GROMACS .gro file of C-alpha atoms in nm:
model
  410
    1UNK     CA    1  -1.395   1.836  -2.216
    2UNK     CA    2  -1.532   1.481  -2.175
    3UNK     CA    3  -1.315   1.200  -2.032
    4UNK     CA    4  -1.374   0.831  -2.120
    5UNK     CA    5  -1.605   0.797  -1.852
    6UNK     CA    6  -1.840   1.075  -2.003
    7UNK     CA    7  -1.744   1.311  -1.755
    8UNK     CA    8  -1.685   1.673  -1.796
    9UNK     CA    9  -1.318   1.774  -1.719
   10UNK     CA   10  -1.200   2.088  -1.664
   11UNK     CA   11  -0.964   2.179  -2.012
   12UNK     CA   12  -0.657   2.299  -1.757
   13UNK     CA   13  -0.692   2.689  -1.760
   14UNK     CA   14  -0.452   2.945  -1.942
   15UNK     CA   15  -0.153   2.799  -2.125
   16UNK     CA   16  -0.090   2.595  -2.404
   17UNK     CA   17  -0.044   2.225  -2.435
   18UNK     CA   18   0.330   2.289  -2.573
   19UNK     CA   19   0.408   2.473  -2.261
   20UNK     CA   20   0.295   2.164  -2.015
   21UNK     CA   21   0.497   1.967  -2.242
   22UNK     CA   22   0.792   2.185  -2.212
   23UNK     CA   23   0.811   2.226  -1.824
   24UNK     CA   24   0.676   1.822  -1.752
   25UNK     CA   25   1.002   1.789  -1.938
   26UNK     CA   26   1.192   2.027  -1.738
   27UNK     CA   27   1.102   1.855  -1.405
   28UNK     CA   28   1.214   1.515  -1.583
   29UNK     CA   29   1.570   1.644  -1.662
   30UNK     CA   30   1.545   1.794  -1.284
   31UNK     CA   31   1.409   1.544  -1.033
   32UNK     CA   32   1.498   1.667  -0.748
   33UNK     CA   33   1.204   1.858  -0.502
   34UNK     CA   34   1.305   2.192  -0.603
   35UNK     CA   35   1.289   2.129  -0.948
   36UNK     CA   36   0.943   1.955  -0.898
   37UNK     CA   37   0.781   2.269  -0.705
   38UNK     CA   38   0.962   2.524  -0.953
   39UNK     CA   39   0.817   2.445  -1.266
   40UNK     CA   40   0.477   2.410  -1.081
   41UNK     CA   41   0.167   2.216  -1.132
   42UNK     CA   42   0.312   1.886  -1.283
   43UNK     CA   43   0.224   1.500  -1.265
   44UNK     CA   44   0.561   1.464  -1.023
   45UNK     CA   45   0.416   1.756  -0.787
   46UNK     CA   46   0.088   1.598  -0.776
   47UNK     CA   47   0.228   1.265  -0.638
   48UNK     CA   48   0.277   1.423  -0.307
   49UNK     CA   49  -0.051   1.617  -0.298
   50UNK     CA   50  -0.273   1.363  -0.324
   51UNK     CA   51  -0.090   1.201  -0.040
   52UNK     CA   52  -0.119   1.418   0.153
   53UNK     CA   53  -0.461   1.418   0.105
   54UNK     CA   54  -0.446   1.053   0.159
   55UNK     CA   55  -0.243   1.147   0.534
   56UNK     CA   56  -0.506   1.406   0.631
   57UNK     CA   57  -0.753   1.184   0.557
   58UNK     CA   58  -0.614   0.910   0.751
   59UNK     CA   59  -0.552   1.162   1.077
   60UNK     CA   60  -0.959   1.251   1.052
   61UNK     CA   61  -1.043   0.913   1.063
   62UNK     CA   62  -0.816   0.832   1.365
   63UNK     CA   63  -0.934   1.158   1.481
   64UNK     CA   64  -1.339   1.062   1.476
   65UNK     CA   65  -1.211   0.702   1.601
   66UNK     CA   66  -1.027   0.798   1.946
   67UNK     CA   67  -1.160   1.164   1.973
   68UNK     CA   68  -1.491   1.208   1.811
   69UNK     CA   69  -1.733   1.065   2.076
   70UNK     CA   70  -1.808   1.450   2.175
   71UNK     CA   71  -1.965   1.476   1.840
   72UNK     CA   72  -2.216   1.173   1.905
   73UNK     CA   73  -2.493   1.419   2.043
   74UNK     CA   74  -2.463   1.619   1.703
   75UNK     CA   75  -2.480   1.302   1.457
   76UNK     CA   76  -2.780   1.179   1.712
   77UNK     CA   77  -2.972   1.470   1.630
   78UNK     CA   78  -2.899   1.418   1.264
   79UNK     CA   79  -3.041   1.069   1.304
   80UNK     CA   80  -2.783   0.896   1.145
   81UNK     CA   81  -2.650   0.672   1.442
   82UNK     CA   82  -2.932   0.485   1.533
   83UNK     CA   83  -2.827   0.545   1.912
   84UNK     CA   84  -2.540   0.335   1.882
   85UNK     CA   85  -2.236   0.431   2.166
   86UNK     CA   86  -1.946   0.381   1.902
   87UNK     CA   87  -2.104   0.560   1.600
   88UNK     CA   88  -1.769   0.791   1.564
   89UNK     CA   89  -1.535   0.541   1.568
   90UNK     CA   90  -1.575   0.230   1.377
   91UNK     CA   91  -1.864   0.426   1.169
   92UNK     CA   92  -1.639   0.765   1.195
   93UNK     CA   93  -1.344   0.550   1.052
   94UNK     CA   94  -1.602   0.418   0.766
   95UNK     CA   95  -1.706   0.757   0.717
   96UNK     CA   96  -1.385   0.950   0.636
   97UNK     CA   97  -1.299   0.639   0.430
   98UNK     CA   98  -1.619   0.652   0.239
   99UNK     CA   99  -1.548   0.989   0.135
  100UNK     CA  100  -1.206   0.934   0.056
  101UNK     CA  101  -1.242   0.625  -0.164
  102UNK     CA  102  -1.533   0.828  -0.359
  103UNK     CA  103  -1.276   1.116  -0.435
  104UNK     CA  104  -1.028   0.894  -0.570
  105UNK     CA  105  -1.249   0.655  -0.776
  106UNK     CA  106  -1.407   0.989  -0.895
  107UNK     CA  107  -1.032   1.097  -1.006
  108UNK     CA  108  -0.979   0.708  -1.119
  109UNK     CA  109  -1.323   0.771  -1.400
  110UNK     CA  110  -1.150   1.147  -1.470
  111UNK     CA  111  -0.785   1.043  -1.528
  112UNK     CA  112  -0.878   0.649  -1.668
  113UNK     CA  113  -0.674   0.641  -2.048
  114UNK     CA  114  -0.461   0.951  -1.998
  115UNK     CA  115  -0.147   0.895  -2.218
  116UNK     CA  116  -0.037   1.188  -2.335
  117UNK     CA  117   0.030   1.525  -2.195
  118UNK     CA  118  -0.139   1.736  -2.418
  119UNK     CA  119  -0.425   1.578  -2.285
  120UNK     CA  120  -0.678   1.822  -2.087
  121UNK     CA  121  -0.694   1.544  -1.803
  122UNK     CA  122  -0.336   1.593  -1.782
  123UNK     CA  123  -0.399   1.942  -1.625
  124UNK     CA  124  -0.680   1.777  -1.416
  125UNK     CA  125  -0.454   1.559  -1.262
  126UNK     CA  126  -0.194   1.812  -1.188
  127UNK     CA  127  -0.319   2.118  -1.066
  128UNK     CA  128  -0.646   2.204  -1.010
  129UNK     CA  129  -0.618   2.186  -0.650
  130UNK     CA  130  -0.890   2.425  -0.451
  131UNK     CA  131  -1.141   2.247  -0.677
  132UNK     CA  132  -1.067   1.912  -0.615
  133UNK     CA  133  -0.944   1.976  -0.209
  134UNK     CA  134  -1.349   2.149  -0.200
  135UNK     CA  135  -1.472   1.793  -0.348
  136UNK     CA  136  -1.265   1.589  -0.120
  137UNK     CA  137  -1.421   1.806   0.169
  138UNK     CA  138  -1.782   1.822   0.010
  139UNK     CA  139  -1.804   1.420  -0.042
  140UNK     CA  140  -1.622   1.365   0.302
  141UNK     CA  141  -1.893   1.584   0.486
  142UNK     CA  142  -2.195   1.458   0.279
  143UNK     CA  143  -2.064   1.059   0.407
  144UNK     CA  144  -2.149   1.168   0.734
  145UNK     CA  145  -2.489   1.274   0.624
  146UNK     CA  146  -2.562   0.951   0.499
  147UNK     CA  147  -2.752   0.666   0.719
  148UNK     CA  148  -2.565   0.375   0.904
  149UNK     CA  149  -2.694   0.096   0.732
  150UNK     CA  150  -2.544   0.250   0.410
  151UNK     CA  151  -2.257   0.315   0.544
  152UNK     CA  152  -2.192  -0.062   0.729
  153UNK     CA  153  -2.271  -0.197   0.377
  154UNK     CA  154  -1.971   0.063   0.250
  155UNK     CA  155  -1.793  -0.134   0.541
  156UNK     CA  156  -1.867  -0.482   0.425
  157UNK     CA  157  -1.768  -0.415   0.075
  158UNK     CA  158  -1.458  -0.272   0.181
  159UNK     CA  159  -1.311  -0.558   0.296
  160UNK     CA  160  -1.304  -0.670  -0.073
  161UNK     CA  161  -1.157  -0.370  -0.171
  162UNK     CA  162  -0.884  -0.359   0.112
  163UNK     CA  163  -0.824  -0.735   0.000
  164UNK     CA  164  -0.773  -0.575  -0.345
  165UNK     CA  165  -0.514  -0.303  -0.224
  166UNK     CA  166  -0.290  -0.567  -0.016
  167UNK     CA  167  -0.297  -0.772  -0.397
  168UNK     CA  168  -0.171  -0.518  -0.590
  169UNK     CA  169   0.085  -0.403  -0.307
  170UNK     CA  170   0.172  -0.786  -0.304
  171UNK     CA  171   0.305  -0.770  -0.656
  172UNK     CA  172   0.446  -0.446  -0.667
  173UNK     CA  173   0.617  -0.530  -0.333
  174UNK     CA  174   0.751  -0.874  -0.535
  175UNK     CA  175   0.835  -0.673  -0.868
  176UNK     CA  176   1.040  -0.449  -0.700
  177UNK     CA  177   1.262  -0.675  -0.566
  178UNK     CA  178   1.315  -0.908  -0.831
  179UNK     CA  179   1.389  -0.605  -1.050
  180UNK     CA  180   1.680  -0.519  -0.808
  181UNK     CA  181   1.798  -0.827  -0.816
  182UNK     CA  182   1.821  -0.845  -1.183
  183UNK     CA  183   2.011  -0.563  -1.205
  184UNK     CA  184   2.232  -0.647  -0.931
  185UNK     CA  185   2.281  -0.953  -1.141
  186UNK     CA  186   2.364  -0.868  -1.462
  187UNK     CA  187   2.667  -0.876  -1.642
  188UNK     CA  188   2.681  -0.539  -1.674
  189UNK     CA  189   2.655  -0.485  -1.287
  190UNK     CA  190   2.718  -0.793  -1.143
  191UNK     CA  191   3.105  -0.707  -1.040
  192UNK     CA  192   3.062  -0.374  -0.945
  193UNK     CA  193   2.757  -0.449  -0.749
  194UNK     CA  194   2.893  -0.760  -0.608
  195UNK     CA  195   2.992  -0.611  -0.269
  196UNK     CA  196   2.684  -0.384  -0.218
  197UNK     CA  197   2.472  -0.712  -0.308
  198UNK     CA  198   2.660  -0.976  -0.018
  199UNK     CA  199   2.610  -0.638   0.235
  200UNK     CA  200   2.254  -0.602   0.157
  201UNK     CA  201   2.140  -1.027   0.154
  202UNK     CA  202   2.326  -1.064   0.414
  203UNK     CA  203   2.190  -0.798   0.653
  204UNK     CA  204   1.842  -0.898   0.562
  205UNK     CA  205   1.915  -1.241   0.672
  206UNK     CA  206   2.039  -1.117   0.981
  207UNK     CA  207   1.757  -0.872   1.058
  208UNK     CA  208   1.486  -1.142   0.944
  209UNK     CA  209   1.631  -1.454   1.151
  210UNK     CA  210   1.653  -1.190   1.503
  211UNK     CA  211   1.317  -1.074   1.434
  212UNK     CA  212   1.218  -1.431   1.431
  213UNK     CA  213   1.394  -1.483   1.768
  214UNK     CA  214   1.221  -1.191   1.883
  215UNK     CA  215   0.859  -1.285   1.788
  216UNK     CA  216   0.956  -1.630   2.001
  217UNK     CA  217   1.102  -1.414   2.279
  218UNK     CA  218   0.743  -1.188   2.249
  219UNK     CA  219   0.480  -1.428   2.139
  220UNK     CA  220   0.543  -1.741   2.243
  221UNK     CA  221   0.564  -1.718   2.644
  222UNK     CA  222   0.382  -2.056   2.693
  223UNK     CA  223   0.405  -2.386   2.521
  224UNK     CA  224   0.023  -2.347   2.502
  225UNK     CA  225   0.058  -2.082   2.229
  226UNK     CA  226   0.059  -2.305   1.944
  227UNK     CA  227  -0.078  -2.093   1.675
  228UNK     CA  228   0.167  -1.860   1.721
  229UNK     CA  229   0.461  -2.126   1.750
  230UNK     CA  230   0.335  -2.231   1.397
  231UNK     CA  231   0.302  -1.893   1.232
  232UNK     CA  232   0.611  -1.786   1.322
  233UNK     CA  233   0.811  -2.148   1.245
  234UNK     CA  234   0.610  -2.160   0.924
  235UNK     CA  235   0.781  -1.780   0.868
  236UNK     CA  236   1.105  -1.943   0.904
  237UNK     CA  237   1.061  -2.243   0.709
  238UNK     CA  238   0.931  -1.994   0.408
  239UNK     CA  239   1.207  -1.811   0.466
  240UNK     CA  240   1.435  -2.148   0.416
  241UNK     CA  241   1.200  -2.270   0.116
  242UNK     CA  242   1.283  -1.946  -0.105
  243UNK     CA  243   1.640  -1.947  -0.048
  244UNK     CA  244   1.652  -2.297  -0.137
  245UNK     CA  245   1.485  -2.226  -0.486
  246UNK     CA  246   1.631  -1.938  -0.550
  247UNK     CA  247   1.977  -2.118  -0.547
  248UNK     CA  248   1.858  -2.408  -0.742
  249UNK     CA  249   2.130  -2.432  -1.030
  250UNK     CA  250   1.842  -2.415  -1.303
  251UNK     CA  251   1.717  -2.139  -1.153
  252UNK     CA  252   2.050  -1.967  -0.991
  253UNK     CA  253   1.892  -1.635  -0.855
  254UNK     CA  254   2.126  -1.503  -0.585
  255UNK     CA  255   2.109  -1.451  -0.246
  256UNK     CA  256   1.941  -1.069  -0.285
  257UNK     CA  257   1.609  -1.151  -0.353
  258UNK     CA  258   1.529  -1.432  -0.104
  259UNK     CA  259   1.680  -1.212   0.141
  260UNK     CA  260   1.469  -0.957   0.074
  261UNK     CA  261   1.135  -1.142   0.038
  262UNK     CA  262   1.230  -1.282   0.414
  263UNK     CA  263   1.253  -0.930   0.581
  264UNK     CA  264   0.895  -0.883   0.361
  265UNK     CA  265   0.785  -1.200   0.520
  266UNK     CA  266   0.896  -1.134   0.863
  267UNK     CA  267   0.741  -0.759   0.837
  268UNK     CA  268   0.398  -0.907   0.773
  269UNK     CA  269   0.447  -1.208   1.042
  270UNK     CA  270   0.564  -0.904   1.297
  271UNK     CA  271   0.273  -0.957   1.572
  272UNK     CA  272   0.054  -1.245   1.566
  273UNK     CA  273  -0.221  -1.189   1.825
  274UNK     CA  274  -0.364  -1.296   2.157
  275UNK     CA  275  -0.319  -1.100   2.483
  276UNK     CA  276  -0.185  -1.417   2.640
  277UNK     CA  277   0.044  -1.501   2.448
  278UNK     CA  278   0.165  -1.160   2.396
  279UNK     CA  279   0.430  -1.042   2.622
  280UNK     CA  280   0.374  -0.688   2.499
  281UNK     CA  281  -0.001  -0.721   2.609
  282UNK     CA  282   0.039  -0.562   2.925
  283UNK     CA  283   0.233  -0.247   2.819
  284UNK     CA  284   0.033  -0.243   2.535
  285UNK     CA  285  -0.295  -0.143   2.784
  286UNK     CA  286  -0.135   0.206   2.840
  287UNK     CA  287  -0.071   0.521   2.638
  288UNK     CA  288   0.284   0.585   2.655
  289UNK     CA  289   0.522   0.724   2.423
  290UNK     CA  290   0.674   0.376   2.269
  291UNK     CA  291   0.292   0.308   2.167
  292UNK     CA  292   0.172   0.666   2.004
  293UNK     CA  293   0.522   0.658   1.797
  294UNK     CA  294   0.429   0.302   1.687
  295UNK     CA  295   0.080   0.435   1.590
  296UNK     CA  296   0.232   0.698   1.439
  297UNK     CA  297   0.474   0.480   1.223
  298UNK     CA  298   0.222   0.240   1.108
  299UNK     CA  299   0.003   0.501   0.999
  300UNK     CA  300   0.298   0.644   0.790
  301UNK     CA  301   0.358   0.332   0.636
  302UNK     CA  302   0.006   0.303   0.503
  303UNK     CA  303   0.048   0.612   0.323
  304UNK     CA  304   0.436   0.539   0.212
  305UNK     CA  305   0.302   0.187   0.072
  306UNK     CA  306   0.015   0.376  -0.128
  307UNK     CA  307   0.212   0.581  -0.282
  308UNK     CA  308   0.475   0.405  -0.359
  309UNK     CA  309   0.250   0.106  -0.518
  310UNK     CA  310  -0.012   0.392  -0.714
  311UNK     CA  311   0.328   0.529  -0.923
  312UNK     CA  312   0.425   0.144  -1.006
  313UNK     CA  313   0.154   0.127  -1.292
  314UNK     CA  314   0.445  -0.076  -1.509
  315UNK     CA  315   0.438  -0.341  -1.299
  316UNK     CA  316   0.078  -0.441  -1.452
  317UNK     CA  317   0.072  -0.299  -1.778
  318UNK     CA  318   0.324  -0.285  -2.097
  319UNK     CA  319   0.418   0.080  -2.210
  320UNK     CA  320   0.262   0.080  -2.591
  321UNK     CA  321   0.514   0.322  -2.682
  322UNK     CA  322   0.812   0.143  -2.531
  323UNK     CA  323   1.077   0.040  -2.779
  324UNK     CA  324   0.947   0.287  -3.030
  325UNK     CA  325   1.128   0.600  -2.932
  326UNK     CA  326   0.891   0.817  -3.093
  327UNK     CA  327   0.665   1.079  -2.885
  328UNK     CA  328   0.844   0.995  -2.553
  329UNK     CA  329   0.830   1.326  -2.421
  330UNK     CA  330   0.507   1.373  -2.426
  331UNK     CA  331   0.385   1.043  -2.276
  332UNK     CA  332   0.267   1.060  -1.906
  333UNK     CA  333   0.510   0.974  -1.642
  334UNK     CA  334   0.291   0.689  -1.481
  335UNK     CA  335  -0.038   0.573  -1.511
  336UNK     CA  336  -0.298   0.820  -1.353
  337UNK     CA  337  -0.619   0.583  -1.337
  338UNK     CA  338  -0.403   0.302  -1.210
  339UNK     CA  339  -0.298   0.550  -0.897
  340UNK     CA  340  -0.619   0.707  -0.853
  341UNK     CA  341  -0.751   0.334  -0.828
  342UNK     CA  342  -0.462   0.222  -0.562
  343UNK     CA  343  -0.559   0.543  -0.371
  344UNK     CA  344  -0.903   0.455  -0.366
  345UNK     CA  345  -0.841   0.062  -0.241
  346UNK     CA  346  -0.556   0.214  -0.003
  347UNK     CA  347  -0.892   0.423   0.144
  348UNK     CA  348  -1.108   0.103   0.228
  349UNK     CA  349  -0.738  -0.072   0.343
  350UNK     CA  350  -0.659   0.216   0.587
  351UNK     CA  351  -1.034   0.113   0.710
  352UNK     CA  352  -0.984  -0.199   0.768
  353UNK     CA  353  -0.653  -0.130   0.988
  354UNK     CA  354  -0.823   0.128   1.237
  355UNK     CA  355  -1.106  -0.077   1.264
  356UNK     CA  356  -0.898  -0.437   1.305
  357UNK     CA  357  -1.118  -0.569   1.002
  358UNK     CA  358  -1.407  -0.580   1.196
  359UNK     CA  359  -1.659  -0.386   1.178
  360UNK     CA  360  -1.869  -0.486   1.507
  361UNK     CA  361  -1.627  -0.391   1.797
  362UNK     CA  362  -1.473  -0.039   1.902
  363UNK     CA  363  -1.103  -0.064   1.919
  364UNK     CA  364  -0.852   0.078   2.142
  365UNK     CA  365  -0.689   0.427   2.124
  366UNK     CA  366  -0.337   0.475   1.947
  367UNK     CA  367  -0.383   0.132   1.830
  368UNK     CA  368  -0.372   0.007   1.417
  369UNK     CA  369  -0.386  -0.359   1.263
  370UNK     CA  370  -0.454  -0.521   1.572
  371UNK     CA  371  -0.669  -0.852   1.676
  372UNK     CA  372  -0.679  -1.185   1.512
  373UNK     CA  373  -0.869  -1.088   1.236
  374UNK     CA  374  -0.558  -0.878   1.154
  375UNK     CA  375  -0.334  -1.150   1.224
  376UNK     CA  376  -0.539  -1.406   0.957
  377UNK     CA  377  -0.505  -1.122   0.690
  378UNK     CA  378  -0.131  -1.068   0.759
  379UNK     CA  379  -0.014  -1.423   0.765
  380UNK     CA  380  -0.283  -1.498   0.450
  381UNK     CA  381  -0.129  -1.241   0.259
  382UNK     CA  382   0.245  -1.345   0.367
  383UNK     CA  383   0.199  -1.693   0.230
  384UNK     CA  384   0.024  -1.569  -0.098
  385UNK     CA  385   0.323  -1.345  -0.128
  386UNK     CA  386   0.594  -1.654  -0.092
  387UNK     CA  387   0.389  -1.815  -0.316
  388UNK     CA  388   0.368  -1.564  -0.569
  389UNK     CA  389   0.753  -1.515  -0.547
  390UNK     CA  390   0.847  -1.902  -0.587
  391UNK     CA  391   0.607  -1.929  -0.865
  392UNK     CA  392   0.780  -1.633  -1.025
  393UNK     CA  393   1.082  -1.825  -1.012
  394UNK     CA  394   0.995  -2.184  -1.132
  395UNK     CA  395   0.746  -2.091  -1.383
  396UNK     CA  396   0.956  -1.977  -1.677
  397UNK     CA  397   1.149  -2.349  -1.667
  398UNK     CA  398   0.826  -2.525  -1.580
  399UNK     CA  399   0.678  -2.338  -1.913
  400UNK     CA  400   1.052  -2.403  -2.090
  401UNK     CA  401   1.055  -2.783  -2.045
  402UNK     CA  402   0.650  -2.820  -2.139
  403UNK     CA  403   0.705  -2.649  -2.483
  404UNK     CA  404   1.022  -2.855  -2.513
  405UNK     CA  405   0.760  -3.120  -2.471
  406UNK     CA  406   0.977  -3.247  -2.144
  407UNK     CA  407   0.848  -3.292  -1.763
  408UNK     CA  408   0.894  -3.078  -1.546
  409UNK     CA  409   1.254  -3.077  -1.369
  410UNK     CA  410   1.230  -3.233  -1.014
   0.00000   0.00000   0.00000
């Protein structure tokens, strides 16, 4: 079976398309894990799969980063190094990535247009899985085969694509929380909610303003550390602008979402860089147990934030069936392409973080998203995502008044 890429696909193995149908539905009626990994192969059971595959692909390139030097001789001998001392570990990291982001944009061209699950790409997607684990190995060990100069370009481009990921996980981040809030805000929520909502907005304030204080208390040890005085004041004064439109009485959104947005502000402001004016410098310079479990958290979140922004396909692209009611149950429960594609960006983004977006220095063990190239990307992305958010707030009046044929309100 061809896909819309013009590539064969495999048509899914014994079983009808009625039966996929009928236990697809099963697992929607059921979502807990149990039900998902009774009924088998299924679109919900492949979720967690793939990331998994997206983990263990992550560990190998950590792995080839901080423990692969012993392999140098072997990859000399292959002449693929060019005698260079850190081959396996910003190339390693490159490496694994390259062969991860070619799996998933090679799932992205299989699964691209799959609506229904009658589909034969449907059973692609979902099961399958000694096949496509043997590709994911096969293209993982052939990027190692492949000369450094190919594989630095891989590194250049993925900057773009890593840019890409961060993007998408921008307005999926943004999306989500304006759709709580909405809810939370309705009328048919809005007093039974009303509680849960002043607990949540203001414990986000709370968290947000001490991890402020803390950054001050952490990065800001001398007066001479102005660019991290500013990043972090500009955090808070963000963090004061959205609140301030958000309560604007032609706009009137709540406390919730401001709230919110500042502990998503504060996240990505969490450690702006410079050994000097970095308190946490010193203790950062040995292994100990506070620094492997932070490694080990950030690397978790990479993963988390893939997965969770692959399944939100909604978020940039309107159901064609939705209002219609008709053939429902057999309409795929998210967009496959759109998560194969996050996958693939999330490769080239886990990249970038083991390698501190550069791509001509080694980096230090146990260590992820670190340096001031880090630290640009972070606080670039945290101001596109206030600006996003605001803009999502004023531009339905802005639009309102200009088709009214008034100004702007002020």
């Amino acid at each position: 079976m061809e896909s819309a890429a013009g590539v064969v696909v495999p048509a899914g193995g014994s079983g009808s398309a009625s039966s996929r149908i009928e236990r697809n539905n099963a697992v929607l009626k059921d979502p807990s894990w149990f039900g998902q990994f009774r009924n088998g192969s299924n679109p919900w059971m492949a979720r967690y799969v793939y990331a998994l595959i997206f983990l263990s692909a992550n560990l190998l390139a950590w792995a080839a980063r901080d423990y692969g030097h012993s392999a140098l001789t072997e990859m000399e001998r292959l002449k693929v190094c060019d005698g260079k001392s850190d081959c396996l570990g910003v190339e390693g990291v490159l490496r694994v990535s390259l062969g991860c982001f070619v799996f998933f944009i090679l799932m992205f061209l299989l699964t691209l247009g799959t609506s229904k699950l009658q589909d034969p790409r449907d059973a692609w997607h979902s099961g399958w899985w000694s096949a496509k684990i043997a590709i994911w190995v096969g293209v993982t060990l052939l990027a190692f085969l492949l000369p450094s100069t190919m594989v630095r370009i891989y590194g250049e481009i993925a900057h773009f694509g890593a840019g890409v990921f961060l993007l998408i996980q921008l307005v999926s981040v943004i999306s989500f929380i304006t759709w709580i809030n909405d809810r939370c805000l309705s009328e048919k929520n809005a007093e039974r909610c009303h509680i849960h909502v002043m607990v949540v907005a203001t414990g986000s304030y709370v968290i947000s303003l001490v991890g402020i204080i803390m950054m001050y208390i952490w990065y800001t040890p001398d007066p001479s550390c102005l660019l991290n005085i500013f990043f972090i004041t500009w955090s808070l004064v963000l963090l004061q602008l959205m609140t301030s439109v958000s309560l604007h009485p032609k706009i009137n959104a709540g406390f919730l979402a401001p709230g919110l947005m500042g502990l998503y502000v504060v996240f990505l402001c969490c450690e702006p860089a410079g050994e000097i004016c970095n308190r946490k410098a010193e203790a950062s310079k040995r292994t100990d147990w506070l620094t492997i479990i932070s490694f080990v958290i950030g690397l978790l979140a990479i993963v988390i934030a893939t997965f969770s922004t692959g399944i939100d396909s909604q978020c940039f692209q309107k159901s064609e069936t939705q209002g219609s009611g008709e053939n429902e149950e057999d309409e795929v429960p998210y967009g496959y392409g759109f998560f194969h594609f996050v996958f693939a960006t999330g490769a080239m983004y886990f990249a970038m973080l083991l390698i501190g977006w550069n791509t001509h220095h080694a980096i230090k063990k146990w260590t992820i998203d670190v340096g001031w190239t880090s630290a640009w990307v972070r606080i670039v992305n945290e101001w596109l995502a206030v600006c996003v958010y605001v803009w999502m707030l004023v531009a339905p009046i802005i639009l309102k008044s200009r088709r009214a044929g008034g100004s702007p309100p002020v």
